[in-house]
N, C-alpha and C. Protein backbone atom coordinates (compact mmCIF):
# COMPACT_ATOMS: atom_id res chain seq x y z
N LEU A 1 209.08 215.04 181.79
CA LEU A 1 209.40 213.71 181.32
C LEU A 1 210.71 213.65 180.58
N GLY A 2 211.32 214.78 180.34
CA GLY A 2 212.60 214.78 179.66
C GLY A 2 212.51 215.03 178.17
N ALA A 3 211.34 214.90 177.59
CA ALA A 3 211.17 215.13 176.16
C ALA A 3 210.64 216.55 175.96
N PRO A 4 210.99 217.17 174.84
CA PRO A 4 210.42 218.49 174.60
C PRO A 4 208.91 218.38 174.36
N ALA A 5 208.17 219.19 175.08
CA ALA A 5 206.71 219.12 175.00
C ALA A 5 206.22 219.83 173.75
N GLY A 6 205.31 219.19 173.03
CA GLY A 6 204.73 219.79 171.86
C GLY A 6 203.33 220.32 172.11
N GLY A 7 202.83 220.09 173.31
CA GLY A 7 201.48 220.51 173.65
C GLY A 7 201.48 221.44 174.84
N PRO A 8 200.31 221.72 175.37
CA PRO A 8 200.22 222.62 176.51
C PRO A 8 200.84 222.00 177.76
N PRO A 9 201.56 222.78 178.54
CA PRO A 9 202.23 222.22 179.72
C PRO A 9 201.26 221.77 180.81
N LEU A 10 200.08 222.36 180.86
CA LEU A 10 199.12 221.95 181.88
C LEU A 10 198.49 220.59 181.58
N ALA A 11 198.61 220.13 180.36
CA ALA A 11 198.01 218.83 180.01
C ALA A 11 198.73 217.69 180.72
N SER A 12 200.04 217.78 180.86
CA SER A 12 200.75 216.72 181.57
C SER A 12 200.43 216.75 183.05
N ALA A 13 200.29 217.94 183.63
CA ALA A 13 199.91 218.03 185.04
C ALA A 13 198.52 217.46 185.26
N ALA A 14 197.60 217.79 184.36
CA ALA A 14 196.25 217.25 184.48
C ALA A 14 196.24 215.74 184.28
N GLY A 15 197.05 215.25 183.35
CA GLY A 15 197.11 213.81 183.11
C GLY A 15 197.63 213.05 184.31
N PHE A 16 198.70 213.56 184.93
CA PHE A 16 199.24 212.88 186.11
C PHE A 16 198.30 213.01 187.30
N ALA A 17 197.56 214.11 187.40
CA ALA A 17 196.58 214.25 188.48
C ALA A 17 195.44 213.25 188.31
N VAL A 18 194.96 213.09 187.10
CA VAL A 18 193.90 212.11 186.85
C VAL A 18 194.41 210.69 187.09
N ALA A 19 195.65 210.43 186.72
CA ALA A 19 196.23 209.10 186.98
C ALA A 19 196.35 208.84 188.47
N ALA A 20 196.70 209.86 189.24
CA ALA A 20 196.78 209.69 190.69
C ALA A 20 195.40 209.40 191.28
N LEU A 21 194.37 210.02 190.73
CA LEU A 21 193.01 209.73 191.19
C LEU A 21 192.55 208.33 190.80
N ALA A 22 193.06 207.82 189.71
CA ALA A 22 192.61 206.53 189.20
C ALA A 22 193.29 205.35 189.88
N VAL A 23 194.38 205.59 190.57
CA VAL A 23 195.12 204.48 191.18
C VAL A 23 194.31 203.80 192.27
N ALA A 24 193.64 204.55 193.11
CA ALA A 24 192.90 203.96 194.24
C ALA A 24 191.78 203.03 193.78
N PRO A 25 190.90 203.42 192.84
CA PRO A 25 189.86 202.47 192.43
C PRO A 25 190.39 201.23 191.74
N VAL A 26 191.50 201.37 191.01
CA VAL A 26 192.05 200.20 190.33
C VAL A 26 192.71 199.26 191.32
N ALA A 27 193.44 199.81 192.27
CA ALA A 27 194.18 198.97 193.21
C ALA A 27 193.30 198.33 194.28
N THR A 28 192.29 199.05 194.73
CA THR A 28 191.48 198.54 195.85
C THR A 28 190.03 198.30 195.47
N GLY A 29 189.72 198.29 194.19
CA GLY A 29 188.33 198.12 193.77
C GLY A 29 187.78 196.76 194.15
N ARG A 30 186.59 196.77 194.74
CA ARG A 30 185.96 195.53 195.16
C ARG A 30 184.91 195.06 194.17
N ASP A 31 184.61 195.88 193.19
CA ASP A 31 183.55 195.50 192.27
C ASP A 31 183.88 195.99 190.86
N VAL A 32 183.02 195.61 189.94
CA VAL A 32 183.24 195.89 188.51
C VAL A 32 183.21 197.39 188.23
N MET A 33 182.29 198.09 188.84
CA MET A 33 182.15 199.52 188.55
C MET A 33 183.37 200.32 188.98
N ARG A 34 183.90 200.03 190.15
CA ARG A 34 185.05 200.80 190.63
C ARG A 34 186.29 200.54 189.80
N VAL A 35 186.57 199.29 189.52
CA VAL A 35 187.76 198.96 188.72
C VAL A 35 187.60 199.50 187.30
N GLY A 36 186.43 199.34 186.71
CA GLY A 36 186.20 199.83 185.35
C GLY A 36 186.29 201.34 185.25
N THR A 37 185.73 202.04 186.24
CA THR A 37 185.83 203.50 186.24
C THR A 37 187.28 203.94 186.41
N GLY A 38 188.01 203.25 187.27
CA GLY A 38 189.43 203.57 187.43
C GLY A 38 190.22 203.35 186.16
N LEU A 39 189.91 202.27 185.43
CA LEU A 39 190.62 202.02 184.17
C LEU A 39 190.28 203.06 183.11
N LEU A 40 189.02 203.50 183.07
CA LEU A 40 188.67 204.57 182.14
C LEU A 40 189.40 205.87 182.49
N LEU A 41 189.54 206.14 183.78
CA LEU A 41 190.30 207.32 184.19
C LEU A 41 191.77 207.20 183.80
N LEU A 42 192.33 206.00 183.92
CA LEU A 42 193.72 205.81 183.51
C LEU A 42 193.91 206.03 182.02
N ILE A 43 192.95 205.60 181.23
CA ILE A 43 193.03 205.83 179.78
C ILE A 43 192.95 207.33 179.48
N ASP A 44 192.05 208.03 180.18
CA ASP A 44 191.97 209.48 179.99
C ASP A 44 193.28 210.16 180.39
N ALA A 45 193.88 209.69 181.47
CA ALA A 45 195.16 210.27 181.90
C ALA A 45 196.24 210.04 180.85
N ALA A 46 196.28 208.85 180.29
CA ALA A 46 197.27 208.57 179.25
C ALA A 46 197.05 209.45 178.02
N LEU A 47 195.80 209.69 177.67
CA LEU A 47 195.51 210.56 176.53
C LEU A 47 195.93 212.00 176.82
N LEU A 48 195.73 212.45 178.05
CA LEU A 48 196.16 213.81 178.40
C LEU A 48 197.68 213.95 178.34
N VAL A 49 198.40 212.97 178.85
CA VAL A 49 199.87 213.02 178.79
C VAL A 49 200.34 212.95 177.34
N ARG A 50 199.66 212.16 176.52
CA ARG A 50 200.00 212.08 175.10
C ARG A 50 199.82 213.44 174.42
N ILE A 51 198.76 214.16 174.78
CA ILE A 51 198.53 215.49 174.21
C ILE A 51 199.61 216.45 174.68
N ALA A 52 200.04 216.31 175.94
CA ALA A 52 201.09 217.19 176.45
C ALA A 52 202.41 216.96 175.72
N LEU A 53 202.71 215.72 175.38
CA LEU A 53 203.98 215.42 174.72
C LEU A 53 203.94 215.66 173.21
N GLY A 54 202.83 215.29 172.58
CA GLY A 54 202.78 215.33 171.13
C GLY A 54 201.97 216.45 170.53
N GLY A 55 201.32 217.24 171.34
CA GLY A 55 200.49 218.30 170.81
C GLY A 55 199.08 217.81 170.51
N THR A 56 198.31 218.68 169.93
CA THR A 56 196.92 218.36 169.62
C THR A 56 196.85 217.26 168.58
N PRO A 57 196.08 216.19 168.85
CA PRO A 57 196.00 215.10 167.87
C PRO A 57 195.21 215.51 166.64
N GLY A 58 195.46 214.77 165.56
CA GLY A 58 194.74 215.03 164.32
C GLY A 58 193.31 214.52 164.38
N ASP A 59 192.59 214.76 163.29
CA ASP A 59 191.17 214.39 163.26
C ASP A 59 190.97 212.88 163.37
N VAL A 60 191.76 212.11 162.66
CA VAL A 60 191.60 210.65 162.67
C VAL A 60 191.93 210.09 164.06
N GLU A 61 192.98 210.62 164.66
CA GLU A 61 193.36 210.14 166.00
C GLU A 61 192.29 210.48 167.03
N GLN A 62 191.69 211.65 166.92
CA GLN A 62 190.60 212.00 167.83
C GLN A 62 189.41 211.08 167.63
N LEU A 63 189.12 210.74 166.39
CA LEU A 63 188.00 209.84 166.11
C LEU A 63 188.27 208.44 166.67
N VAL A 64 189.50 207.96 166.51
CA VAL A 64 189.85 206.62 167.00
C VAL A 64 189.81 206.58 168.52
N THR A 65 190.35 207.59 169.18
CA THR A 65 190.34 207.58 170.65
C THR A 65 188.93 207.73 171.20
N ALA A 66 188.10 208.54 170.54
CA ALA A 66 186.71 208.66 170.98
C ALA A 66 185.97 207.33 170.82
N ALA A 67 186.20 206.66 169.70
CA ALA A 67 185.56 205.35 169.49
C ALA A 67 186.06 204.34 170.51
N MET A 68 187.35 204.37 170.82
CA MET A 68 187.90 203.45 171.82
C MET A 68 187.27 203.69 173.19
N LEU A 69 187.13 204.93 173.59
CA LEU A 69 186.51 205.23 174.88
C LEU A 69 185.05 204.82 174.92
N ILE A 70 184.34 205.01 173.82
CA ILE A 70 182.93 204.62 173.76
C ILE A 70 182.79 203.11 173.87
N VAL A 71 183.64 202.37 173.16
CA VAL A 71 183.58 200.90 173.21
C VAL A 71 183.92 200.40 174.61
N LEU A 72 184.95 200.97 175.23
CA LEU A 72 185.32 200.54 176.57
C LEU A 72 184.26 200.89 177.61
N ALA A 73 183.65 202.05 177.49
CA ALA A 73 182.57 202.41 178.41
C ALA A 73 181.35 201.51 178.20
N GLY A 74 181.07 201.15 176.96
CA GLY A 74 179.97 200.21 176.69
C GLY A 74 180.25 198.83 177.25
N ALA A 75 181.50 198.39 177.14
CA ALA A 75 181.87 197.09 177.73
C ALA A 75 181.75 197.14 179.24
N LEU A 76 182.15 198.24 179.85
CA LEU A 76 181.99 198.39 181.29
C LEU A 76 180.52 198.37 181.68
N ALA A 77 179.68 199.03 180.91
CA ALA A 77 178.25 199.03 181.21
C ALA A 77 177.66 197.63 181.08
N ALA A 78 178.08 196.88 180.07
CA ALA A 78 177.58 195.51 179.91
C ALA A 78 178.04 194.62 181.05
N LEU A 79 179.30 194.73 181.45
CA LEU A 79 179.80 193.94 182.58
C LEU A 79 179.09 194.31 183.87
N ALA A 80 178.85 195.60 184.07
CA ALA A 80 178.17 196.03 185.29
C ALA A 80 176.72 195.55 185.30
N ALA A 81 176.05 195.57 184.15
CA ALA A 81 174.67 195.08 184.10
C ALA A 81 174.60 193.59 184.38
N ASN A 82 175.55 192.82 183.83
CA ASN A 82 175.57 191.39 184.11
C ASN A 82 175.92 191.10 185.56
N ALA A 83 176.84 191.86 186.13
CA ALA A 83 177.19 191.66 187.54
C ALA A 83 176.03 192.03 188.44
N ARG A 84 175.29 193.07 188.08
CA ARG A 84 174.13 193.49 188.89
C ARG A 84 173.02 192.46 188.82
N ALA A 85 172.83 191.86 187.66
CA ALA A 85 171.77 190.86 187.49
C ALA A 85 172.17 189.49 188.01
N ASP A 86 173.43 189.32 188.39
CA ASP A 86 173.95 188.02 188.81
C ASP A 86 173.34 187.54 190.11
N GLY A 87 173.01 188.42 191.00
CA GLY A 87 172.45 187.97 192.27
C GLY A 87 172.51 189.05 193.32
N THR A 88 172.58 188.61 194.56
CA THR A 88 172.52 189.54 195.68
C THR A 88 173.83 190.27 195.92
N GLY A 89 174.88 189.88 195.26
CA GLY A 89 176.18 190.50 195.48
C GLY A 89 176.32 191.89 194.89
N GLY A 90 175.33 192.37 194.15
CA GLY A 90 175.43 193.68 193.54
C GLY A 90 176.42 193.66 192.39
N TYR A 91 177.39 194.54 192.45
CA TYR A 91 178.39 194.65 191.39
C TYR A 91 179.65 193.85 191.68
N ALA A 92 179.61 192.95 192.65
CA ALA A 92 180.80 192.19 193.04
C ALA A 92 181.27 191.33 191.87
N PHE A 93 182.57 190.98 191.90
CA PHE A 93 183.15 190.21 190.81
C PHE A 93 182.52 188.83 190.68
N SER A 94 182.42 188.09 191.76
CA SER A 94 181.81 186.76 191.70
C SER A 94 181.41 186.35 193.11
N ASP A 95 180.58 185.33 193.16
CA ASP A 95 180.20 184.79 194.46
C ASP A 95 181.39 184.08 195.07
N PRO A 96 181.52 184.12 196.38
CA PRO A 96 182.68 183.46 196.98
C PRO A 96 182.62 181.94 196.89
N GLY A 97 181.48 181.39 196.50
CA GLY A 97 181.37 179.93 196.40
C GLY A 97 181.11 179.33 197.77
N ARG A 98 181.55 178.10 197.94
CA ARG A 98 181.37 177.45 199.23
C ARG A 98 182.26 178.09 200.27
N VAL A 99 181.66 178.39 201.38
CA VAL A 99 182.43 178.95 202.47
C VAL A 99 183.00 177.81 203.28
N ARG A 100 184.27 177.86 203.54
CA ARG A 100 184.92 176.79 204.28
C ARG A 100 184.57 176.91 205.75
N VAL A 101 184.10 175.82 206.30
CA VAL A 101 183.72 175.80 207.71
C VAL A 101 184.94 175.41 208.53
N ARG A 102 185.22 176.21 209.52
CA ARG A 102 186.36 175.91 210.39
C ARG A 102 185.86 175.06 211.55
N ARG A 103 186.46 173.91 211.70
CA ARG A 103 186.06 172.99 212.76
C ARG A 103 187.20 172.82 213.73
N GLU A 104 186.82 172.56 214.96
CA GLU A 104 187.81 172.27 215.98
C GLU A 104 188.37 170.87 215.75
N PRO A 105 189.63 170.65 216.06
CA PRO A 105 190.19 169.30 215.89
C PRO A 105 189.54 168.33 216.88
N ASP A 106 189.01 167.25 216.33
CA ASP A 106 188.34 166.28 217.21
C ASP A 106 188.93 164.88 217.08
N ALA A 107 190.01 164.72 216.39
CA ALA A 107 190.61 163.40 216.23
C ALA A 107 191.23 162.93 217.55
N HIS A 108 191.86 163.82 218.25
CA HIS A 108 192.49 163.49 219.53
C HIS A 108 192.04 164.52 220.56
N PRO A 109 190.88 164.31 221.14
CA PRO A 109 190.39 165.30 222.10
C PRO A 109 191.30 165.38 223.32
N LEU A 110 191.43 166.56 223.82
CA LEU A 110 192.23 166.78 225.02
C LEU A 110 191.39 166.44 226.25
N ASP A 111 191.95 165.71 227.16
CA ASP A 111 191.24 165.36 228.39
C ASP A 111 191.29 166.54 229.34
N GLN A 112 190.15 166.82 229.88
CA GLN A 112 190.06 167.87 230.88
C GLN A 112 190.38 167.25 232.23
N ALA A 113 191.49 167.54 232.82
CA ALA A 113 191.84 166.93 234.10
C ALA A 113 191.87 167.93 235.20
């Protein structure tokens, strides 16, 4: 990254590898669980890169990041439970609503000659 690393060099490699794994669920996720899991992986990747650049975090920082991950995972669980209880769509984001019916144009019918 251009900055002198204060932590283990493998932490940045692991962080970028986890970020590469997290891109697919975030970009193409069709439901709450996939997108939420991808976002949690992205946060873990950012924490790994932070450790690679800044070294081992202090006690308070570890406590804050652990609390942040617990709160975000709990929010994901609550969203997934509500999406699951919403109906037949499973974990889908929302119902598509009214489906538009495609009709043939009938204002000026073509004569069959």
